[in-house]
Coordinates of C-alpha atoms in Angstrom, one line a residue:
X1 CA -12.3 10.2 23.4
X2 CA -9.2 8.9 21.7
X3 CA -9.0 11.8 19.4
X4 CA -5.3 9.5 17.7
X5 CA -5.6 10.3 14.0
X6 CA -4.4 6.8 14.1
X7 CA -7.3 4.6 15.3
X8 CA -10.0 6.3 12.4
X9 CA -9.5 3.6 9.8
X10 CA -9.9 1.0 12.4
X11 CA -13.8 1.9 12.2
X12 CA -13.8 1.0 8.5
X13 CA -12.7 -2.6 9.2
X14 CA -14.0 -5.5 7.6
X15 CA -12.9 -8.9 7.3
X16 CA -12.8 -8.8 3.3
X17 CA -11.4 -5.4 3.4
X18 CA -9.6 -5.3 6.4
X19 CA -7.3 -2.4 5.5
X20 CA -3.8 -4.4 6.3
X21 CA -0.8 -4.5 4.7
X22 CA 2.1 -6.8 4.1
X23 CA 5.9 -6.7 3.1
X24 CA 7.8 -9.7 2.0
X25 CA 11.3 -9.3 2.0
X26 CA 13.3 -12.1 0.2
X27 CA 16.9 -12.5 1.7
X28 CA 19.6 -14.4 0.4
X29 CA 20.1 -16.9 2.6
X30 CA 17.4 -18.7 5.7
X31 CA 15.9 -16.9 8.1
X32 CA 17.5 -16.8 11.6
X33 CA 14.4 -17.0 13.7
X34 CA 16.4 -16.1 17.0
X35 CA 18.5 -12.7 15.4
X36 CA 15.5 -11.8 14.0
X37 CA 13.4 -12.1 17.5
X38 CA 16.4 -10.2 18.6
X39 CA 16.7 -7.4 16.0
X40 CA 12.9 -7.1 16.0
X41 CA 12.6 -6.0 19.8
X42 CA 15.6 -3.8 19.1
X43 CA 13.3 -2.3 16.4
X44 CA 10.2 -1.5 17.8
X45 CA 11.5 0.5 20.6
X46 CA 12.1 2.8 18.1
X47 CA 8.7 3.2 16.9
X48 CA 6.8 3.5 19.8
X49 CA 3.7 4.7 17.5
X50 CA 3.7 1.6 15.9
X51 CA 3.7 -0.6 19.9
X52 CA 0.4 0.1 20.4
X53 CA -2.7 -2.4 21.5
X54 CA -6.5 -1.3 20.7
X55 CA -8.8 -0.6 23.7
X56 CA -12.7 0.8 23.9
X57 CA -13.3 3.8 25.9
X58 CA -16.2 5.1 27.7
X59 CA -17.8 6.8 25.0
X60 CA -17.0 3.6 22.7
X61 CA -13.7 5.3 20.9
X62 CA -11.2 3.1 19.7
X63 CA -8.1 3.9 21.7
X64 CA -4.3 3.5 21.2
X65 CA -2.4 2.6 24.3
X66 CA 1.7 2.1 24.3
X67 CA 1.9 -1.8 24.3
X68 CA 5.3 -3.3 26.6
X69 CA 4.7 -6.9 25.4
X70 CA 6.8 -8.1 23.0
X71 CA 6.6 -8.0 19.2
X72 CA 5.6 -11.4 18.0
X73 CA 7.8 -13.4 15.9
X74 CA 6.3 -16.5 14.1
X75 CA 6.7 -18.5 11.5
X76 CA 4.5 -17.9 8.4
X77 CA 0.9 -20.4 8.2
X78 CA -0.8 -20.4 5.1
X79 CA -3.9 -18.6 6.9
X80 CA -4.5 -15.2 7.9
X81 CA -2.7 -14.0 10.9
X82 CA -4.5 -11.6 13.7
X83 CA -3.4 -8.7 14.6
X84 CA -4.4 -7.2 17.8
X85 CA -4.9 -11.1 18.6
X86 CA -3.3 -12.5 21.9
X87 CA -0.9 -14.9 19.6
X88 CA 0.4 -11.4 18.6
X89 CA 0.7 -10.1 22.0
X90 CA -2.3 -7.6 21.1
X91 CA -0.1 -5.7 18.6
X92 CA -1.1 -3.7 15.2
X93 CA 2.2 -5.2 14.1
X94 CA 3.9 -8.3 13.6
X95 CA 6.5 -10.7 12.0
X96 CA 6.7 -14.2 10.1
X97 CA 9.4 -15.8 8.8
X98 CA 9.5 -19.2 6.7
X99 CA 12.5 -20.0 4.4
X100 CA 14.3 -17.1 3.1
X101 CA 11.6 -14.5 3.4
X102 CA 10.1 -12.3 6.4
X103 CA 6.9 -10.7 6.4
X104 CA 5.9 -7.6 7.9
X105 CA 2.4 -7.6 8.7
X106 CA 0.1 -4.3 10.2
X107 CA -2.6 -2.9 10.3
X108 CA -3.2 0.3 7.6
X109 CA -4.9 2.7 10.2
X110 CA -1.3 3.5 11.9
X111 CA 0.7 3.9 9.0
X112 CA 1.0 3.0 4.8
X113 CA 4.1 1.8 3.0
X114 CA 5.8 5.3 3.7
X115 CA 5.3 5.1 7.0
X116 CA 5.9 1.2 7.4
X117 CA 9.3 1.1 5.1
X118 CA 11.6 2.9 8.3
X119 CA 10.1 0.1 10.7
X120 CA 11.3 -2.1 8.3
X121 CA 14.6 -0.9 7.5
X122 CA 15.7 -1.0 11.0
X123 CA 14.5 -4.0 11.6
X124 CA 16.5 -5.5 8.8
X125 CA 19.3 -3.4 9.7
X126 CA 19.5 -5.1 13.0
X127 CA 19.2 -8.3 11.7
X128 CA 21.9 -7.9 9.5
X129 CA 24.3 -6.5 11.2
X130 CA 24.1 -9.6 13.9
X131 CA 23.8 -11.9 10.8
X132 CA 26.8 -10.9 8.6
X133 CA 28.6 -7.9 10.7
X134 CA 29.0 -4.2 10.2
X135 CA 27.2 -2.6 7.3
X136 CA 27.0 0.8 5.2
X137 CA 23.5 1.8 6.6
X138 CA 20.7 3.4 4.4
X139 CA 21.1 7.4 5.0
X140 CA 17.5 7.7 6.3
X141 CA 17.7 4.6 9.0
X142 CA 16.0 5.7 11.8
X143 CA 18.4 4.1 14.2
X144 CA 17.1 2.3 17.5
X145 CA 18.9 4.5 20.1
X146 CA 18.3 7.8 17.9
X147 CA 15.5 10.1 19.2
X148 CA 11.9 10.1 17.7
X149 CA 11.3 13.6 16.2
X150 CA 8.5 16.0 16.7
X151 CA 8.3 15.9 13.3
X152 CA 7.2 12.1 13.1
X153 CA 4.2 12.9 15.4
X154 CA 3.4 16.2 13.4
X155 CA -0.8 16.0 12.6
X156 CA -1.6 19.5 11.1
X157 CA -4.2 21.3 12.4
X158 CA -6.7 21.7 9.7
X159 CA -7.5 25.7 10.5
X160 CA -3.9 26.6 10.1
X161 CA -4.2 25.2 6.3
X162 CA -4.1 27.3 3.2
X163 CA -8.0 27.4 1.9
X164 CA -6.9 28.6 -2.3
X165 CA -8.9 26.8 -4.9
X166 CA -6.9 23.9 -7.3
X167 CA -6.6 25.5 -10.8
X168 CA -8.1 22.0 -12.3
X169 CA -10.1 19.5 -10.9
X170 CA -10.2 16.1 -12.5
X171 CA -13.4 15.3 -14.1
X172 CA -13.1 11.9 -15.5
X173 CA -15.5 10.3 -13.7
X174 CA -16.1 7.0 -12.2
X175 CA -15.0 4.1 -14.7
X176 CA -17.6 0.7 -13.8
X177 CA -15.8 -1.5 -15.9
X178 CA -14.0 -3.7 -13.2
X179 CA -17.2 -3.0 -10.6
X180 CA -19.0 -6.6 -11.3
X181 CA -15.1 -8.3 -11.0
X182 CA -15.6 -6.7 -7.2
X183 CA -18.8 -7.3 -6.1
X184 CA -18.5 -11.0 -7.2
X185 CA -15.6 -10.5 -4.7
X186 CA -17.2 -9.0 -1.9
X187 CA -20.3 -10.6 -2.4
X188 CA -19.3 -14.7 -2.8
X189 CA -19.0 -16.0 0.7
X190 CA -16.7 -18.6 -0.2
X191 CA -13.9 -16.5 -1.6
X192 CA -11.7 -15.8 1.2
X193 CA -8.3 -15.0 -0.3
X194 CA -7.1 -13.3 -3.5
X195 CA -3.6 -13.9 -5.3
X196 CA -0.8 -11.8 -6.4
X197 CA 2.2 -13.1 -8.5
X198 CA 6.3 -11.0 -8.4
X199 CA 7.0 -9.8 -11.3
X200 CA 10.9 -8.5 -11.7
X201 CA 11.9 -6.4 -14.3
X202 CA 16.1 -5.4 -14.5
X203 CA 16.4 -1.9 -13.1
X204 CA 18.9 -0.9 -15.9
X205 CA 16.2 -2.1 -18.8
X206 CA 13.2 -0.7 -17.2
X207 CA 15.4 3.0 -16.7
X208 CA 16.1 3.1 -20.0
X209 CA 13.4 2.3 -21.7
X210 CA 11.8 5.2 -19.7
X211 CA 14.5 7.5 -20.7
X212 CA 13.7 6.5 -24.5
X213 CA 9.7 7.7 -24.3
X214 CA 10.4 10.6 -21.1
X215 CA 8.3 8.7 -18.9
X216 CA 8.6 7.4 -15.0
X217 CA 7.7 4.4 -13.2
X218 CA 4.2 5.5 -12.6
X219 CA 2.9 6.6 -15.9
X220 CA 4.6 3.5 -18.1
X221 CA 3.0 1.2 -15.6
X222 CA 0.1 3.1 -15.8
X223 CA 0.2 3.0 -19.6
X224 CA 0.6 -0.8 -19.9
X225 CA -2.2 -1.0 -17.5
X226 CA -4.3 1.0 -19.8
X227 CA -3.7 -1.8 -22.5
X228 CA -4.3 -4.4 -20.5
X229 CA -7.5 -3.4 -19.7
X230 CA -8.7 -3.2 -23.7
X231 CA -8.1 -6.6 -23.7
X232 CA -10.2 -7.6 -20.7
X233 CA -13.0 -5.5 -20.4
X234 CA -15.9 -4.9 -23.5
X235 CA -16.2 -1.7 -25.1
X236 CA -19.2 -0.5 -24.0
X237 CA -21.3 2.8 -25.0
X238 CA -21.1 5.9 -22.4
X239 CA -17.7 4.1 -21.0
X240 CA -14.0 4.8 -20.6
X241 CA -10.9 3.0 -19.1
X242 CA -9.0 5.0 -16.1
X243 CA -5.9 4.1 -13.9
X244 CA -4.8 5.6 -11.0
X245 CA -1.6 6.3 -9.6
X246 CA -0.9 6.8 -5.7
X247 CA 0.0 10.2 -4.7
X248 CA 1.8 11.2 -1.3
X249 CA 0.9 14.6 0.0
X250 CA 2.5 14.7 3.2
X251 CA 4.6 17.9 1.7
X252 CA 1.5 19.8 0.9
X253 CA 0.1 19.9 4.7
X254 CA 3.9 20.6 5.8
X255 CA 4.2 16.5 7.3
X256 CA 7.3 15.5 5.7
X257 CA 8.5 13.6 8.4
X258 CA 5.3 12.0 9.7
X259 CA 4.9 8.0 9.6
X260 CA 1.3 8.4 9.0
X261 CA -0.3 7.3 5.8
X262 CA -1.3 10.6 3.2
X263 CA -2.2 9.2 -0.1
X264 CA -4.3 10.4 -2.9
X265 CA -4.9 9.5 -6.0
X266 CA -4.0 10.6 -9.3
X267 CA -6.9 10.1 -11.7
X268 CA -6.1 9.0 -15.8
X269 CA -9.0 9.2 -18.2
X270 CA -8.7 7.1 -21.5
X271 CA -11.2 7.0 -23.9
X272 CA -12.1 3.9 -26.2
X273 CA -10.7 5.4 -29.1
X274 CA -6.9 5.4 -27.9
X275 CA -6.9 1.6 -27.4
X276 CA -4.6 1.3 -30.5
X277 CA -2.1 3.9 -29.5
X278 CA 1.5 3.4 -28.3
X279 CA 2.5 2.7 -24.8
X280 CA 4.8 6.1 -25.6
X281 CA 1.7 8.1 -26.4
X282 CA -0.5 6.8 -23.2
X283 CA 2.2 7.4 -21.0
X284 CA 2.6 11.1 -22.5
X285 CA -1.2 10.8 -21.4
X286 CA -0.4 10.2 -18.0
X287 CA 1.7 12.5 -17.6
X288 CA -0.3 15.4 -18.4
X289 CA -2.6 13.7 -16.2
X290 CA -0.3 14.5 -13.0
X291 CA 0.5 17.8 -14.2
X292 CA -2.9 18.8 -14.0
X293 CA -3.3 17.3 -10.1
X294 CA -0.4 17.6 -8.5
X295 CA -1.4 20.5 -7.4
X296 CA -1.1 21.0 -3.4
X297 CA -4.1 22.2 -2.9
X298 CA -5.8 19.2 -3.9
X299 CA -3.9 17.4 -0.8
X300 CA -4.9 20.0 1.5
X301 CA -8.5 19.6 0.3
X302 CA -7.8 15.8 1.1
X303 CA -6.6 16.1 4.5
X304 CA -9.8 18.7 5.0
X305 CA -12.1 16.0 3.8
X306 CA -10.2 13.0 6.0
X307 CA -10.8 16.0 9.2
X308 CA -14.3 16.1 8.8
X309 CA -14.6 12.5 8.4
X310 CA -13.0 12.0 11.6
X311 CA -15.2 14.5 13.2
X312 CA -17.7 12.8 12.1
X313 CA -17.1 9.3 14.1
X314 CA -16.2 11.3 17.1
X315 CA -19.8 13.0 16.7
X316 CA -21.6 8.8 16.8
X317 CA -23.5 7.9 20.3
X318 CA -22.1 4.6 20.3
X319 CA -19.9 2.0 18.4
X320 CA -22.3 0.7 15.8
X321 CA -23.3 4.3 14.9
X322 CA -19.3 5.3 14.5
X323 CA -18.6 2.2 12.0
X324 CA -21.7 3.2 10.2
X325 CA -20.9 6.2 9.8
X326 CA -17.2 5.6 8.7
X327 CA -18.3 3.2 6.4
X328 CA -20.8 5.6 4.6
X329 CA -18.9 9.0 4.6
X330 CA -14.8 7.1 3.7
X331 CA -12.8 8.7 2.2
X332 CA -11.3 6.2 0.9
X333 CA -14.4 3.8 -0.4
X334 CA -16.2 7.5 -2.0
X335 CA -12.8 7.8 -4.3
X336 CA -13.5 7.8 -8.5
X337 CA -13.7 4.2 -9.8
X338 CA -10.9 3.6 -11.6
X339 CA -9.7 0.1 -13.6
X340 CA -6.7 -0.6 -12.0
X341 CA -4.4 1.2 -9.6
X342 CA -0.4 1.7 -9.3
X343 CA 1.5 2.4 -6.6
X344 CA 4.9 2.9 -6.3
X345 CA 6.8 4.4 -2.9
X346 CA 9.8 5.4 -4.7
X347 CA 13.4 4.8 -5.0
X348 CA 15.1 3.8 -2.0
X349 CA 18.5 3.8 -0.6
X350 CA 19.1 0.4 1.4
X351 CA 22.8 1.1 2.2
X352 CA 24.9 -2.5 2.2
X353 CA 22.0 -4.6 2.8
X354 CA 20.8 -4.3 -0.5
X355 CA 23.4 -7.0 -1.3
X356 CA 21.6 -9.9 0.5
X357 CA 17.7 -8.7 -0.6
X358 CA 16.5 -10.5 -3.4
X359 CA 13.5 -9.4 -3.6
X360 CA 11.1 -6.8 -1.9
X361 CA 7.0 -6.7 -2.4
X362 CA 4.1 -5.0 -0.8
X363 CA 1.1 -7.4 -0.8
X364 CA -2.5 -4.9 -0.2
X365 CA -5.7 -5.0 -1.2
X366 CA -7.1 -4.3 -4.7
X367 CA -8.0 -6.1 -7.9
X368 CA -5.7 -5.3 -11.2
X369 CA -3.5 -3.2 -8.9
X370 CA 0.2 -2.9 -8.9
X371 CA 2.0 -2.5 -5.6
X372 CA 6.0 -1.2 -6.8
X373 CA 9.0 -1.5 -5.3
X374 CA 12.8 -0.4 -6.5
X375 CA 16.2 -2.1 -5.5
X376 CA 19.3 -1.4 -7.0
X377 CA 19.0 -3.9 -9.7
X378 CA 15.4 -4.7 -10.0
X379 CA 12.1 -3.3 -10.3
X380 CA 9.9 -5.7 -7.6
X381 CA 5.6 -5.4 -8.9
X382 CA 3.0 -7.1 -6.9
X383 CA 0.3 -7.9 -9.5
X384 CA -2.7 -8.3 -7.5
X385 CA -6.0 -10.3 -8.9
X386 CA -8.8 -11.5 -6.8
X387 CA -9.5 -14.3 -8.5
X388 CA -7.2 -17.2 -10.4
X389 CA -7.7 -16.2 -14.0
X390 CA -4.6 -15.5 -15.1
X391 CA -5.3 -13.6 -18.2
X392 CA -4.9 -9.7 -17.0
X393 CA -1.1 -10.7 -16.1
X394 CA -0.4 -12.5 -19.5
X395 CA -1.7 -9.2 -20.8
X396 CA 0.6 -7.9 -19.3
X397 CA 3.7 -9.7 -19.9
X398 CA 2.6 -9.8 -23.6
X399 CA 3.0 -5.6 -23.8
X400 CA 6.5 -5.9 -21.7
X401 CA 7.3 -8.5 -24.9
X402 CA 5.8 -5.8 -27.1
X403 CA 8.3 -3.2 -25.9
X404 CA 11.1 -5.8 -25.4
X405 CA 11.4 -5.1 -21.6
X406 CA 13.0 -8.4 -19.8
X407 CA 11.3 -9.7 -16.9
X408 CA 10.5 -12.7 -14.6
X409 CA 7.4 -13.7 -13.7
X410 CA 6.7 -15.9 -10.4
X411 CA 4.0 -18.6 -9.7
X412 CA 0.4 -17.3 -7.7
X413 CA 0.7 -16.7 -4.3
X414 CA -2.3 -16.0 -1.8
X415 CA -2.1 -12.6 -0.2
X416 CA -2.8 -13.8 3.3
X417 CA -3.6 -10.5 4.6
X418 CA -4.0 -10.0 8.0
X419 CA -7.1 -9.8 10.1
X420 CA -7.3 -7.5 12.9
X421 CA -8.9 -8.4 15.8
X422 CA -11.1 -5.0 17.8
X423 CA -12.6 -4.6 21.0
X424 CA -16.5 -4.8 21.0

């Protein structure tokens, strides 16, 4: 039994959902494909979680075994790469490069953006350094001759939790709106891909227009999002409009340091009737929202849920039983409905380097979901559709006009995400 917190999301795969992510970092200048080989087999020694190939034990668990191959390094194809794949050397993680950006592709089931930022910081670190010489590092680079901590590893063992009860539970409900934009998704053969455009908005203007209605990142986000979604969907009877906004809780099961992925989700009712109110007033909304959740019990509860989950597979004769059951009882999939989704890591320090990124996006799945990244002068969004209609992001740029927030907007891009190849 491989009993690695790790491989349990594995079981969920499937090849429309295939629980992968991707970062695309745009530098200022073309990619060196031989420093970057160099840099990224620097890196991964560091990470020895993440240099891992999949195997099938006796009892048909999905295993994690340390991988010595080499990470791959390719250029980028406009097609889905592999992972776990020979062309990757049988990796969960991997590299492409075309132009001025790099990619960092893996698979969701070792790690989420948290997790996955260090790997890439050190990797551009490395590559920068043999690129343009000594510079400042980020004060959180996980350098590759310093040691991996316990802490990294830590998986709390879900006895020695606190079992108190949340003083408020969200009780919003599921929100079917968007449900028929996904099942024509899931259930069209011939769509393959979905599309995301970069949308940039100017640190300074985006800071203080947030200082001017005492919101954050999240909750304006989630506000606009909110208005957007008046404008696509029908007012129906017996309906509402919800966002939700990513939560970490790796603090609330005493896992600061660990690389793994704990993420829940902050739930925001709307009713039909506040379709005409201010961005100001929804995001006040929101906030009482996560006043309400953030509550640390509710990520203990989380984690307690994810445990028995994992039990669960574990508990399966064979390997078609453990996907079915994955599949049935996620965590994940079993989440309140919402109409869109933010998510944003958080501001990060990139040392000197931020001088020659230009820009920095996290490409996942979701429909009318906003992936968020900060750097020192701009605010990077992924704005994820599954489909080409462009209208939800015109929507969009129409409130940031609204509000006079400046922004760029890019042309589509497909998201490419990878595919992960399993043992059977």
């Amino acid at each position: 039994m491989s009993n690695n917190p790790d491989s349990y999301l594995l079981y969920e795969y499937m090849d429309k959902l295939p629980f992968t992510v991707r970062f695309k970092v745009q530098l200022d200048a073309p990619v060196d494909a031989e420093l970057l080989n160099k840099a990224a087999q620097e890196a991964i020694k560091r990470f020895p979680y993440f240099s891992v190939k999949v195997g099938l034990d006796e009892g048909q668990n999905y295993t994690l075994t340390h991988n010595v191959r080499p990470i791959a390094v390719l250029p980028e194809k406009d097609e889905r790469l592999v992972l776990g794949s020979e062309e990757v050397n049988r990796h969960l993680v991997a590299l492409t490069y075309r132009d001025d950006c790099i990619w960092f592709n893996f698979s969701h089931s070792i790690c989420g953006s948290f997790g996955g930022m260090f790997w890439l910081k050190t990797t551009l670190y490395q590559y920068m350094i043999k690129k343009y010489g000594e510079l400042a590092a980020p004060k959180d680079l996980k350098f590759p001759d310093s040691p991996v901590t316990d802490g990294e590893y830590f998986f709390p063992d879900v006895d020695s939790l606190p079992k108190d009860e949340p003083i408020y539970r969200y009780d919003g409900g599921d929100s079917n709106l968007a449900l028929w934009r996904t099942l024509k998704y899931l259930f069209n053969p011939f769509v393959s891909e979905c599309y995301y455009y970069q949308v940039e908005i100017p640190t300074k203007d985006f800071m203080d227009y947030a200082a001017r209605i005492d919101g954050s990142p999240n909750t304006i986000l989630a506000a606009m999002m909110v208005k957007v979604g008046t404008k696509i969907f029908k007012e129906k009877k017996d309906t509402h409009l919800s966002v939700r906004i990513a939560a970490d809780y790796r603090d609330e099961i005493g896992a600061s340091e660990t690389y793994r992925d704990f993420v829940r989700f902050i739930h925001i009712r709307y009713e039909w009737d506040m379709k005409d109110e201010s961005i100001e007033k929804l995001n006040m909304r929101a906030r009482g929202a996560i006043i309400k959740q953030n509550q640390p019990e509710l990520g203990v509860e989380r984690f307690v849920r994810l445990q028995k989950v994992h039990d669960g597979i574990d508990a399966q004769p064979d390997l078609k039983s453990k996907k079915n059951y994955a599949l049935s009882n996620s965590a994940f999939r079993s989440d309140p409905r919402d109409n869109s989704t933010v998510s944003y890591v958080g501001k990060m320090d990139w040392g000197e380097m931020d001088q020659h990124i230009k820009g920095l996006y996290t490409i996942t799945d979701g429909d009318l979901m906003l992936e968020v990244n900060a750097l020192s002068d701009k605010f990077c969004i992924t704005f994820q559709l599954i489909d080409k209609k462009r209208q939800p992001l015109e929507r969009f740029c129409e409130i940031l006009d609204g509000e006079k927030i400046p922004y760029t907007v890019s042309d589509r891009y497909t998201r490419y995400l990878p595919k992960i190849e399993l043992p059977k």
